[in-house]
PDB file of C-alpha atoms and ligand atoms in Angstrom:
ATOM      1  CA  MET A  41     -81.257 -11.819  26.772  1.00  0.00           C
ATOM      2  CA  LYS A  42     -80.015 -13.322  30.017  1.00  0.00           C
ATOM      3  CA  ILE A  43     -77.775 -11.312  32.300  1.00  0.00           C
ATOM      4  CA  TYR A  44     -75.521 -12.663  35.042  1.00  0.00           C
ATOM      5  CA  ILE A  45     -75.722 -10.940  38.424  1.00  0.00           C
ATOM      6  CA  ASN A  46     -73.891 -12.502  41.369  1.00  0.00           C
ATOM      7  CA  GLY A  47     -74.170 -16.083  40.173  1.00  0.00           C
ATOM      8  CA  LYS A  48     -77.749 -15.977  38.891  1.00  0.00           C
ATOM      9  CA  PHE A  49     -79.256 -15.292  35.482  1.00  0.00           C
ATOM     10  CA  TYR A  50     -82.021 -12.739  34.928  1.00  0.00           C
ATOM     11  CA  GLN A  51     -83.978 -11.628  31.887  1.00  0.00           C
ATOM     12  CA  LYS A  52     -83.006  -8.100  30.806  1.00  0.00           C
ATOM     13  CA  SER A  53     -86.188  -6.573  32.263  1.00  0.00           C
ATOM     14  CA  GLU A  54     -85.519  -8.311  35.597  1.00  0.00           C
ATOM     15  CA  ALA A  55     -81.772  -7.657  35.759  1.00  0.00           C
ATOM     16  CA  LYS A  56     -81.627  -5.013  38.478  1.00  0.00           C
ATOM     17  CA  ILE A  57     -79.317  -3.908  41.259  1.00  0.00           C
ATOM     18  CA  SER A  58     -79.895  -1.851  44.401  1.00  0.00           C
ATOM     19  CA  VAL A  59     -80.139   1.948  44.147  1.00  0.00           C
ATOM     20  CA  PHE A  60     -77.709   1.899  47.105  1.00  0.00           C
ATOM     21  CA  ASP A  61     -75.024   0.167  45.034  1.00  0.00           C
ATOM     22  CA  HIS A  62     -71.936   2.365  45.109  1.00  0.00           C
ATOM     23  CA  GLY A  63     -71.298   1.610  41.457  1.00  0.00           C
ATOM     24  CA  LEU A  64     -74.427   3.661  40.747  1.00  0.00           C
ATOM     25  CA  LEU A  65     -74.053   6.224  43.546  1.00  0.00           C
ATOM     26  CA  TYR A  66     -70.369   6.996  43.027  1.00  0.00           C
ATOM     27  CA  GLY A  67     -69.004   5.147  40.026  1.00  0.00           C
ATOM     28  CA  ASP A  68     -67.178   3.000  42.585  1.00  0.00           C
ATOM     29  CA  GLY A  69     -66.275  -0.091  40.620  1.00  0.00           C
ATOM     30  CA  VAL A  70     -64.373  -1.433  37.625  1.00  0.00           C
ATOM     31  CA  PHE A  71     -65.280  -2.907  34.261  1.00  0.00           C
ATOM     32  CA  GLU A  72     -64.081  -4.562  31.059  1.00  0.00           C
ATOM     33  CA  GLY A  73     -65.306  -4.789  27.488  1.00  0.00           C
ATOM     34  CA  ILE A  74     -64.376  -7.958  25.608  1.00  0.00           C
ATOM     35  CA  ARG A  75     -65.200  -9.176  22.097  1.00  0.00           C
ATOM     36  CA  VAL A  76     -66.125 -12.661  20.955  1.00  0.00           C
ATOM     37  CA  TYR A  77     -65.461 -13.584  17.334  1.00  0.00           C
ATOM     38  CA  ASP A  78     -67.140 -16.765  16.174  1.00  0.00           C
ATOM     39  CA  ARG A  79     -67.018 -18.419  19.624  1.00  0.00           C
ATOM     40  CA  LEU A  80     -63.457 -17.280  20.272  1.00  0.00           C
ATOM     41  CA  ILE A  81     -63.160 -14.885  23.216  1.00  0.00           C
ATOM     42  CA  PHE A  82     -60.415 -12.505  22.138  1.00  0.00           C
ATOM     43  CA  LYS A  83     -57.670 -11.815  24.699  1.00  0.00           C
ATOM     44  CA  LEU A  84     -59.853 -13.006  27.571  1.00  0.00           C
ATOM     45  CA  ARG A  85     -56.917 -13.544  29.916  1.00  0.00           C
ATOM     46  CA  GLU A  86     -55.563 -10.024  29.277  1.00  0.00           C
ATOM     47  CA  HIS A  87     -58.948  -8.451  30.007  1.00  0.00           C
ATOM     48  CA  ILE A  88     -59.448 -10.484  33.184  1.00  0.00           C
ATOM     49  CA  ASP A  89     -55.940  -9.565  34.340  1.00  0.00           C
ATOM     50  CA  ARG A  90     -56.638  -5.872  33.746  1.00  0.00           C
ATOM     51  CA  LEU A  91     -59.946  -6.126  35.613  1.00  0.00           C
ATOM     52  CA  PHE A  92     -58.148  -7.578  38.633  1.00  0.00           C
ATOM     53  CA  GLU A  93     -55.445  -4.903  38.390  1.00  0.00           C
ATOM     54  CA  SER A  94     -58.052  -2.119  38.317  1.00  0.00           C
ATOM     55  CA  ALA A  95     -59.857  -3.739  41.269  1.00  0.00           C
ATOM     56  CA  HIS A  96     -56.599  -4.074  43.206  1.00  0.00           C
ATOM     57  CA  ALA A  97     -55.819  -0.386  42.640  1.00  0.00           C
ATOM     58  CA  ILE A  98     -59.172   0.685  44.105  1.00  0.00           C
ATOM     59  CA  MET A  99     -58.900  -1.934  46.886  1.00  0.00           C
ATOM     60  CA  LEU A 100     -61.949  -3.840  45.718  1.00  0.00           C
ATOM     61  CA  ASP A 101     -62.097  -7.560  46.416  1.00  0.00           C
ATOM     62  CA  ILE A 102     -63.651  -9.469  43.548  1.00  0.00           C
ATOM     63  CA  PRO A 103     -65.540 -12.363  45.179  1.00  0.00           C
ATOM     64  CA  LEU A 104     -64.594 -14.782  42.369  1.00  0.00           C
ATOM     65  CA  ASN A 105     -61.103 -15.795  41.351  1.00  0.00           C
ATOM     66  CA  LYS A 106     -59.951 -15.454  37.739  1.00  0.00           C
ATOM     67  CA  GLU A 107     -60.897 -19.024  36.784  1.00  0.00           C
ATOM     68  CA  GLN A 108     -64.360 -18.658  38.293  1.00  0.00           C
ATOM     69  CA  LEU A 109     -64.878 -15.403  36.445  1.00  0.00           C
ATOM     70  CA  VAL A 110     -63.857 -17.050  33.157  1.00  0.00           C
ATOM     71  CA  LYS A 111     -66.356 -19.854  33.865  1.00  0.00           C
ATOM     72  CA  ALA A 112     -69.138 -17.366  34.668  1.00  0.00           C
ATOM     73  CA  THR A 113     -68.406 -15.495  31.427  1.00  0.00           C
ATOM     74  CA  ILE A 114     -68.530 -18.658  29.326  1.00  0.00           C
ATOM     75  CA  GLN A 115     -71.712 -19.725  31.085  1.00  0.00           C
ATOM     76  CA  THR A 116     -73.310 -16.353  30.226  1.00  0.00           C
ATOM     77  CA  LEU A 117     -72.328 -16.679  26.567  1.00  0.00           C
ATOM     78  CA  LYS A 118     -73.767 -20.206  26.488  1.00  0.00           C
ATOM     79  CA  GLU A 119     -77.027 -19.128  28.148  1.00  0.00           C
ATOM     80  CA  ASN A 120     -77.405 -16.563  25.374  1.00  0.00           C
ATOM     81  CA  ASN A 121     -76.156 -18.884  22.634  1.00  0.00           C
ATOM     82  CA  LEU A 122     -73.974 -16.195  21.084  1.00  0.00           C
ATOM     83  CA  ASN A 123     -71.334 -16.733  18.400  1.00  0.00           C
ATOM     84  CA  ASP A 124     -70.274 -13.109  18.076  1.00  0.00           C
ATOM     85  CA  ALA A 125     -70.673 -10.841  21.036  1.00  0.00           C
ATOM     86  CA  TYR A 126     -69.468  -7.958  23.121  1.00  0.00           C
ATOM     87  CA  ILE A 127     -69.084  -8.846  26.786  1.00  0.00           C
ATOM     88  CA  ARG A 128     -69.426  -6.176  29.460  1.00  0.00           C
ATOM     89  CA  MET A 129     -68.054  -7.311  32.801  1.00  0.00           C
ATOM     90  CA  ILE A 130     -68.756  -5.029  35.758  1.00  0.00           C
ATOM     91  CA  VAL A 131     -67.712  -5.296  39.388  1.00  0.00           C
ATOM     92  CA  THR A 132     -69.048  -2.665  41.768  1.00  0.00           C
ATOM     93  CA  ARG A 133     -68.290  -2.012  45.425  1.00  0.00           C
ATOM     94  CA  GLY A 134     -71.796  -3.305  46.160  1.00  0.00           C
ATOM     95  CA  GLU A 135     -74.633  -2.037  48.297  1.00  0.00           C
ATOM     96  CA  GLY A 136     -73.765   0.553  50.968  1.00  0.00           C
ATOM     97  CA  ASP A 137     -75.346   3.615  52.527  1.00  0.00           C
ATOM     98  CA  LEU A 138     -75.516   7.151  51.164  1.00  0.00           C
ATOM     99  CA  GLY A 139     -72.046   8.096  52.379  1.00  0.00           C
ATOM    100  CA  LEU A 140     -68.871   7.575  50.345  1.00  0.00           C
ATOM    101  CA  ASP A 141     -67.201   5.215  52.800  1.00  0.00           C
ATOM    102  CA  PRO A 142     -66.630   1.883  51.051  1.00  0.00           C
ATOM    103  CA  ARG A 143     -66.421   0.120  54.449  1.00  0.00           C
ATOM    104  CA  LYS A 144     -70.179   0.593  54.671  1.00  0.00           C
ATOM    105  CA  CYS A 145     -70.638  -1.690  51.665  1.00  0.00           C
ATOM    106  CA  LYS A 146     -71.000  -4.676  53.933  1.00  0.00           C
ATOM    107  CA  GLY A 147     -72.245  -7.274  51.519  1.00  0.00           C
ATOM    108  CA  HIS A 148     -69.849  -8.233  48.795  1.00  0.00           C
ATOM    109  CA  ALA A 149     -69.087  -6.672  45.453  1.00  0.00           C
ATOM    110  CA  THR A 150     -71.738  -6.891  42.748  1.00  0.00           C
ATOM    111  CA  ILE A 151     -70.628  -8.848  39.679  1.00  0.00           C
ATOM    112  CA  ILE A 152     -72.544  -8.292  36.456  1.00  0.00           C
ATOM    113  CA  ILE A 153     -71.893  -9.922  33.083  1.00  0.00           C
ATOM    114  CA  ILE A 154     -73.810  -8.697  30.047  1.00  0.00           C
ATOM    115  CA  THR A 155     -73.345 -10.311  26.648  1.00  0.00           C
ATOM    116  CA  ASP A 156     -74.691  -8.261  23.772  1.00  0.00           C
ATOM    117  CA  LYS A 157     -73.602  -6.653  20.493  1.00  0.00           C
ATOM    118  CA  ILE A 158     -71.934  -3.310  19.961  1.00  0.00           C
ATOM    119  CA  VAL A 159     -71.549  -1.062  16.919  1.00  0.00           C
ATOM    120  CA  LEU A 160     -69.772   2.230  17.579  1.00  0.00           C
ATOM    121  CA  TYR A 161     -69.268   3.680  14.120  1.00  0.00           C
ATOM    122  CA  SER A 162     -70.742   3.325  10.633  1.00  0.00           C
ATOM    123  CA  LYS A 163     -69.157   1.156   7.906  1.00  0.00           C
ATOM    124  CA  GLU A 164     -68.397   4.350   5.932  1.00  0.00           C
ATOM    125  CA  LEU A 165     -66.177   5.638   8.714  1.00  0.00           C
ATOM    126  CA  TYR A 166     -64.179   2.395   8.741  1.00  0.00           C
ATOM    127  CA  LYS A 167     -63.795   2.609   4.958  1.00  0.00           C
ATOM    128  CA  ASN A 168     -63.156   6.329   4.492  1.00  0.00           C
ATOM    129  CA  GLY A 169     -61.703   7.250   7.879  1.00  0.00           C
ATOM    130  CA  MET A 170     -62.884   9.476  10.665  1.00  0.00           C
ATOM    131  CA  GLU A 171     -62.370  13.151  11.488  1.00  0.00           C
ATOM    132  CA  ILE A 172     -61.592  13.938  15.105  1.00  0.00           C
ATOM    133  CA  ILE A 173     -61.156  17.137  17.077  1.00  0.00           C
ATOM    134  CA  THR A 174     -59.154  18.122  20.135  1.00  0.00           C
ATOM    135  CA  VAL A 175     -61.400  19.136  23.020  1.00  0.00           C
ATOM    136  CA  ALA A 176     -60.798  21.394  26.006  1.00  0.00           C
ATOM    137  CA  THR A 177     -61.453  18.649  28.584  1.00  0.00           C
ATOM    138  CA  THR A 178     -58.055  17.158  29.415  1.00  0.00           C
ATOM    139  CA  ARG A 179     -57.567  13.510  30.342  1.00  0.00           C
ATOM    140  CA  ASN A 180     -57.547  12.880  34.093  1.00  0.00           C
ATOM    141  CA  SER A 181     -54.137  13.381  35.632  1.00  0.00           C
ATOM    142  CA  HIS A 182     -52.682  10.123  36.908  1.00  0.00           C
ATOM    143  CA  GLU A 183     -52.437  11.519  40.418  1.00  0.00           C
ATOM    144  CA  ALA A 184     -56.148  12.439  40.395  1.00  0.00           C
ATOM    145  CA  LEU A 185     -57.717   9.366  38.800  1.00  0.00           C
ATOM    146  CA  ASN A 186     -55.264   7.245  36.903  1.00  0.00           C
ATOM    147  CA  PRO A 187     -56.541   6.487  33.386  1.00  0.00           C
ATOM    148  CA  GLN A 188     -54.823   3.110  33.647  1.00  0.00           C
ATOM    149  CA  MET A 189     -57.632   1.982  35.928  1.00  0.00           C
ATOM    150  CA  LYS A 190     -60.707   0.995  33.979  1.00  0.00           C
ATOM    151  CA  CYS A 191     -63.068   2.287  36.627  1.00  0.00           C
ATOM    152  CA  LEU A 192     -66.791   2.964  36.403  1.00  0.00           C
ATOM    153  CA  ASN A 193     -66.321   6.714  36.656  1.00  0.00           C
ATOM    154  CA  TYR A 194     -66.168   7.690  32.980  1.00  0.00           C
ATOM    155  CA  LEU A 195     -67.312  11.296  33.297  1.00  0.00           C
ATOM    156  CA  ASN A 196     -63.934  12.599  32.137  1.00  0.00           C
ATOM    157  CA  ASN A 197     -64.389  10.695  28.873  1.00  0.00           C
ATOM    158  CA  ILE A 198     -68.095  11.501  28.583  1.00  0.00           C
ATOM    159  CA  MET A 199     -67.463  15.254  29.012  1.00  0.00           C
ATOM    160  CA  ALA A 200     -64.909  15.080  26.201  1.00  0.00           C
ATOM    161  CA  LYS A 201     -67.259  13.028  24.014  1.00  0.00           C
ATOM    162  CA  MET A 202     -70.038  15.591  24.519  1.00  0.00           C
ATOM    163  CA  GLU A 203     -67.741  18.396  23.416  1.00  0.00           C
ATOM    164  CA  ALA A 204     -66.862  16.527  20.226  1.00  0.00           C
ATOM    165  CA  VAL A 205     -70.487  15.671  19.501  1.00  0.00           C
ATOM    166  CA  GLN A 206     -71.576  19.282  20.056  1.00  0.00           C
ATOM    167  CA  LEU A 207     -69.007  20.350  17.506  1.00  0.00           C
ATOM    168  CA  GLY A 208     -70.297  17.749  15.046  1.00  0.00           C
ATOM    169  CA  TYR A 209     -67.564  15.107  15.442  1.00  0.00           C
ATOM    170  CA  GLU A 210     -67.830  11.457  16.416  1.00  0.00           C
ATOM    171  CA  GLU A 211     -64.743  11.315  18.582  1.00  0.00           C
ATOM    172  CA  ALA A 212     -62.569  13.629  20.691  1.00  0.00           C
ATOM    173  CA  LEU A 213     -58.819  13.774  20.966  1.00  0.00           C
ATOM    174  CA  MET A 214     -57.840  14.247  24.606  1.00  0.00           C
ATOM    175  CA  LEU A 215     -54.559  15.812  25.682  1.00  0.00           C
ATOM    176  CA  ASN A 216     -53.119  15.337  29.139  1.00  0.00           C
ATOM    177  CA  ASP A 217     -52.721  18.209  31.577  1.00  0.00           C
ATOM    178  CA  GLN A 218     -49.292  19.012  30.072  1.00  0.00           C
ATOM    179  CA  GLY A 219     -50.701  19.311  26.571  1.00  0.00           C
ATOM    180  CA  TYR A 220     -49.306  16.028  25.201  1.00  0.00           C
ATOM    181  CA  VAL A 221     -51.483  13.691  23.157  1.00  0.00           C
ATOM    182  CA  ALA A 222     -53.090  11.094  25.443  1.00  0.00           C
ATOM    183  CA  GLU A 223     -55.945   9.148  23.843  1.00  0.00           C
ATOM    184  CA  CYS A 224     -59.517   9.430  22.619  1.00  0.00           C
ATOM    185  CA  THR A 225     -62.573   8.981  24.825  1.00  0.00           C
ATOM    186  CA  GLY A 226     -62.736   5.207  24.494  1.00  0.00           C
ATOM    187  CA  ASP A 227     -59.792   4.387  22.244  1.00  0.00           C
ATOM    188  CA  ASN A 228     -56.013   4.592  22.090  1.00  0.00           C
ATOM    189  CA  ILE A 229     -54.316   6.557  19.337  1.00  0.00           C
ATOM    190  CA  PHE A 230     -51.482   5.610  16.978  1.00  0.00           C
ATOM    191  CA  ILE A 231     -49.648   7.597  14.321  1.00  0.00           C
ATOM    192  CA  VAL A 232     -47.416   6.417  11.486  1.00  0.00           C
ATOM    193  CA  SER A 233     -44.451   8.550  10.516  1.00  0.00           C
ATOM    194  CA  LYS A 234     -41.865   7.498   7.902  1.00  0.00           C
ATOM    195  CA  GLY A 235     -42.945   3.869   8.199  1.00  0.00           C
ATOM    196  CA  GLU A 236     -42.655   3.778  11.996  1.00  0.00           C
ATOM    197  CA  LEU A 237     -45.458   3.418  14.495  1.00  0.00           C
ATOM    198  CA  TYR A 238     -45.913   5.673  17.546  1.00  0.00           C
ATOM    199  CA  THR A 239     -48.368   5.595  20.428  1.00  0.00           C
ATOM    200  CA  PRO A 240     -48.231   7.584  23.687  1.00  0.00           C
ATOM    201  CA  PRO A 241     -46.792   5.685  26.671  1.00  0.00           C
ATOM    202  CA  GLU A 242     -49.085   4.874  29.604  1.00  0.00           C
ATOM    203  CA  ILE A 243     -47.539   7.633  31.692  1.00  0.00           C
ATOM    204  CA  MET A 244     -49.098  10.197  29.322  1.00  0.00           C
ATOM    205  CA  GLY A 245     -52.492   9.310  30.833  1.00  0.00           C
ATOM    206  CA  VAL A 246     -53.803   6.463  28.742  1.00  0.00           C
ATOM    207  CA  LEU A 247     -55.476   3.180  29.391  1.00  0.00           C
ATOM    208  CA  ARG A 248     -53.171   0.362  28.372  1.00  0.00           C
ATOM    209  CA  GLY A 249     -55.560  -0.944  25.765  1.00  0.00           C
ATOM    210  CA  VAL A 250     -55.630  -4.634  24.976  1.00  0.00           C
ATOM    211  CA  THR A 251     -56.133  -3.737  21.307  1.00  0.00           C
ATOM    212  CA  ARG A 252     -53.220  -1.283  21.571  1.00  0.00           C
ATOM    213  CA  ASP A 253     -51.015  -4.090  22.914  1.00  0.00           C
ATOM    214  CA  THR A 254     -52.240  -6.404  20.154  1.00  0.00           C
ATOM    215  CA  VAL A 255     -51.363  -3.854  17.452  1.00  0.00           C
ATOM    216  CA  ILE A 256     -47.900  -3.382  18.984  1.00  0.00           C
ATOM    217  CA  GLU A 257     -47.474  -7.181  19.030  1.00  0.00           C
ATOM    218  CA  ILE A 258     -48.537  -7.479  15.357  1.00  0.00           C
ATOM    219  CA  ALA A 259     -46.272  -4.584  14.335  1.00  0.00           C
ATOM    220  CA  LYS A 260     -43.262  -6.080  16.116  1.00  0.00           C
ATOM    221  CA  LYS A 261     -43.882  -9.479  14.517  1.00  0.00           C
ATOM    222  CA  ASN A 262     -43.918  -7.779  11.137  1.00  0.00           C
ATOM    223  CA  LYS A 263     -40.730  -5.867  11.860  1.00  0.00           C
ATOM    224  CA  ILE A 264     -42.409  -2.455  11.856  1.00  0.00           C
ATOM    225  CA  PRO A 265     -40.423  -0.201  14.197  1.00  0.00           C
ATOM    226  CA  THR A 266     -42.804   0.667  17.046  1.00  0.00           C
ATOM    227  CA  HIS A 267     -42.370   3.247  19.759  1.00  0.00           C
ATOM    228  CA  GLU A 268     -44.280   4.120  22.881  1.00  0.00           C
ATOM    229  CA  HIS A 269     -43.328   7.749  22.677  1.00  0.00           C
ATOM    230  CA  VAL A 270     -44.535  11.154  23.830  1.00  0.00           C
ATOM    231  CA  PHE A 271     -45.862  13.389  21.062  1.00  0.00           C
ATOM    232  CA  THR A 272     -47.744  16.654  20.620  1.00  0.00           C
ATOM    233  CA  ARG A 273     -50.522  17.576  18.229  1.00  0.00           C
ATOM    234  CA  HIS A 274     -47.870  18.872  15.831  1.00  0.00           C
ATOM    235  CA  GLU A 275     -46.441  15.387  15.259  1.00  0.00           C
ATOM    236  CA  LEU A 276     -49.987  14.175  14.785  1.00  0.00           C
ATOM    237  CA  TYR A 277     -50.818  16.892  12.219  1.00  0.00           C
ATOM    238  CA  ILE A 278     -47.740  16.063  10.144  1.00  0.00           C
ATOM    239  CA  ALA A 279     -48.028  12.260  10.493  1.00  0.00           C
ATOM    240  CA  ASP A 280     -48.488  10.056   7.424  1.00  0.00           C
ATOM    241  CA  GLU A 281     -51.276   8.012   9.006  1.00  0.00           C
ATOM    242  CA  CYS A 282     -53.370   7.889  12.147  1.00  0.00           C
ATOM    243  CA  PHE A 283     -55.746   5.327  13.626  1.00  0.00           C
ATOM    244  CA  LEU A 284     -57.554   4.506  16.862  1.00  0.00           C
ATOM    245  CA  THR A 285     -57.778   1.169  18.628  1.00  0.00           C
ATOM    246  CA  GLY A 286     -60.253  -0.276  21.109  1.00  0.00           C
ATOM    247  CA  THR A 287     -62.128  -3.487  21.775  1.00  0.00           C
ATOM    248  CA  ALA A 288     -65.444  -2.027  20.628  1.00  0.00           C
ATOM    249  CA  ALA A 289     -64.056   0.190  17.834  1.00  0.00           C
ATOM    250  CA  GLU A 290     -61.369  -2.351  16.798  1.00  0.00           C
ATOM    251  CA  ILE A 291     -59.093  -0.377  14.413  1.00  0.00           C
ATOM    252  CA  ILE A 292     -60.537   2.759  12.824  1.00  0.00           C
ATOM    253  CA  PRO A 293     -58.588   5.051  10.491  1.00  0.00           C
ATOM    254  CA  VAL A 294     -58.416   8.789  11.241  1.00  0.00           C
ATOM    255  CA  VAL A 295     -58.006  11.034   8.204  1.00  0.00           C
ATOM    256  CA  LYS A 296     -58.415  14.516   9.651  1.00  0.00           C
ATOM    257  CA  VAL A 297     -57.503  16.042  13.013  1.00  0.00           C
ATOM    258  CA  ASP A 298     -58.566  19.607  13.934  1.00  0.00           C
ATOM    259  CA  GLY A 299     -59.224  20.312  10.255  1.00  0.00           C
ATOM    260  CA  ARG A 300     -55.755  19.129   9.120  1.00  0.00           C
ATOM    261  CA  SER A 301     -55.651  16.220   6.671  1.00  0.00           C
ATOM    262  CA  ILE A 302     -53.469  13.391   7.879  1.00  0.00           C
ATOM    263  CA  GLY A 303     -51.177  12.151   5.104  1.00  0.00           C
ATOM    264  CA  THR A 304     -53.162  11.768   1.898  1.00  0.00           C
ATOM    265  CA  GLY A 305     -56.443  12.326   3.725  1.00  0.00           C
ATOM    266  CA  LYS A 306     -57.340   8.685   3.081  1.00  0.00           C
ATOM    267  CA  PRO A 307     -56.871   5.611   5.341  1.00  0.00           C
ATOM    268  CA  GLY A 308     -53.173   4.764   5.248  1.00  0.00           C
ATOM    269  CA  LYS A 309     -51.513   1.628   3.827  1.00  0.00           C
ATOM    270  CA  LEU A 310     -49.978   0.544   7.112  1.00  0.00           C
ATOM    271  CA  THR A 311     -53.287   1.144   8.907  1.00  0.00           C
ATOM    272  CA  GLN A 312     -55.006  -1.114   6.382  1.00  0.00           C
ATOM    273  CA  ALA A 313     -52.323  -3.790   6.622  1.00  0.00           C
ATOM    274  CA  LEU A 314     -52.462  -3.813  10.432  1.00  0.00           C
ATOM    275  CA  THR A 315     -56.275  -3.962  10.324  1.00  0.00           C
ATOM    276  CA  GLU A 316     -56.108  -6.992   8.040  1.00  0.00           C
ATOM    277  CA  LYS A 317     -53.608  -8.755  10.320  1.00  0.00           C
ATOM    278  CA  PHE A 318     -55.748  -7.888  13.346  1.00  0.00           C
ATOM    279  CA  ARG A 319     -58.819  -9.431  11.664  1.00  0.00           C
ATOM    280  CA  GLN A 320     -56.872 -12.604  10.902  1.00  0.00           C
ATOM    281  CA  LEU A 321     -55.772 -12.843  14.521  1.00  0.00           C
ATOM    282  CA  THR A 322     -59.338 -12.539  15.829  1.00  0.00           C
ATOM    283  CA  LYS A 323     -60.267 -15.493  13.617  1.00  0.00           C
ATOM    284  CA  LYS A 324     -57.707 -17.842  15.091  1.00  0.00           C
ATOM    285  CA  GLU A 325     -56.768 -16.649  18.579  1.00  0.00           C
ATOM    286  CA  GLY A 326     -58.841 -16.692  21.742  1.00  0.00           C
ATOM    287  CA  ALA A 327     -60.518 -18.865  24.331  1.00  0.00           C
ATOM    288  CA  ARG A 328     -62.924 -21.194  22.512  1.00  0.00           C
ATOM    289  CA  TYR A 329     -66.168 -22.025  24.250  1.00  0.00           C
TER     290      TYR A 329
HETATM  291  N1  PMP B  56     -58.902   4.096  26.272  1.00  0.00           N
HETATM  292  C1  PMP B  56     -60.052   4.171  26.960  1.00  0.00           C
HETATM  293  C2  PMP B  56     -60.321   5.377  27.781  1.00  0.00           C
HETATM  294  C3  PMP B  56     -60.965   3.112  26.917  1.00  0.00           C
HETATM  295  O1  PMP B  56     -62.088   3.159  27.619  1.00  0.00           O
HETATM  296  C4  PMP B  56     -60.668   1.967  26.132  1.00  0.00           C
HETATM  297  C5  PMP B  56     -61.615   0.810  26.099  1.00  0.00           C
HETATM  298  N2  PMP B  56     -62.815   1.112  25.482  1.00  0.00           N
HETATM  299  C6  PMP B  56     -59.476   1.964  25.393  1.00  0.00           C
HETATM  300  C7  PMP B  56     -58.610   3.036  25.508  1.00  0.00           C
HETATM  301  C8  PMP B  56     -59.106   0.790  24.541  1.00  0.00           C
HETATM  302  O2  PMP B  56     -58.831  -0.326  25.341  1.00  0.00           O
HETATM  303  P1  PMP B  56     -59.065  -1.813  24.828  1.00  0.00           P
HETATM  304  O3  PMP B  56     -58.310  -1.946  23.558  1.00  0.00           O
HETATM  305  O4  PMP B  56     -58.530  -2.657  25.912  1.00  0.00           O
HETATM  306  O5  PMP B  56     -60.534  -1.969  24.626  1.00  0.00           O
END
């Protein structure tokens, strides 16, 4: 496996960065996860745009422009001769000293591109649906660390994931600091109620997922009323269907939340229909390389 670091390719065992890199020392950096389906890079432009938005918000200059970053990504995929892949794009503040001050990172940002595979959940979970549980760790408040930035500091999500895993669940439902449903640790959440689709708005403390946007786009095209709307766990418990979306997870049905069956307790019809349409889209849309 060849990994891109600042314009050069390294074998996995040689792909290393400084222990003084502020991405490592402080989680000071941003990242993206992107999928490639049969040599089509899905929603590449949207991911690159979000990466630049996250970088802008933390005042991090990415030393390549968007076109150059696209080229570097394609080059990495070609070096590894991959048809299907999961791309991890990382930009850190770069090498500094042991203090926090980003001005001390005098060189430029570190850019890393890894192309690999990812499997988050078993086939059974996709077929039969997943059980999730609400955890005590709330999603970061937007005035503390806005979840709309895809930054390298993922401890908020990891703490929530650990709670779920300790309780024997694969994924955690995170509420925001006001108790409204936000998202899961690495995925957005949707519910279906009376044939209409609901997902929390960004202001509830969620990352504006590219898969979330894609599902909204598919739903609108198919005339399914779709709302970015605030809801509590109660609306979730009494929903007809529930599913999660994310680049790595894609679309995964949720059949139980906090011990309450959702709808029939089986993956819902609309969830299945949207999943099918999503799969079709990944087969025909994207940047070919
Ligand atoms: N929320 C969080 C916290 C995430 O990290 C992610 C990405 N894994 C998502 C939602 C889903 O975003 P996307 O569909 O763009 O992958």
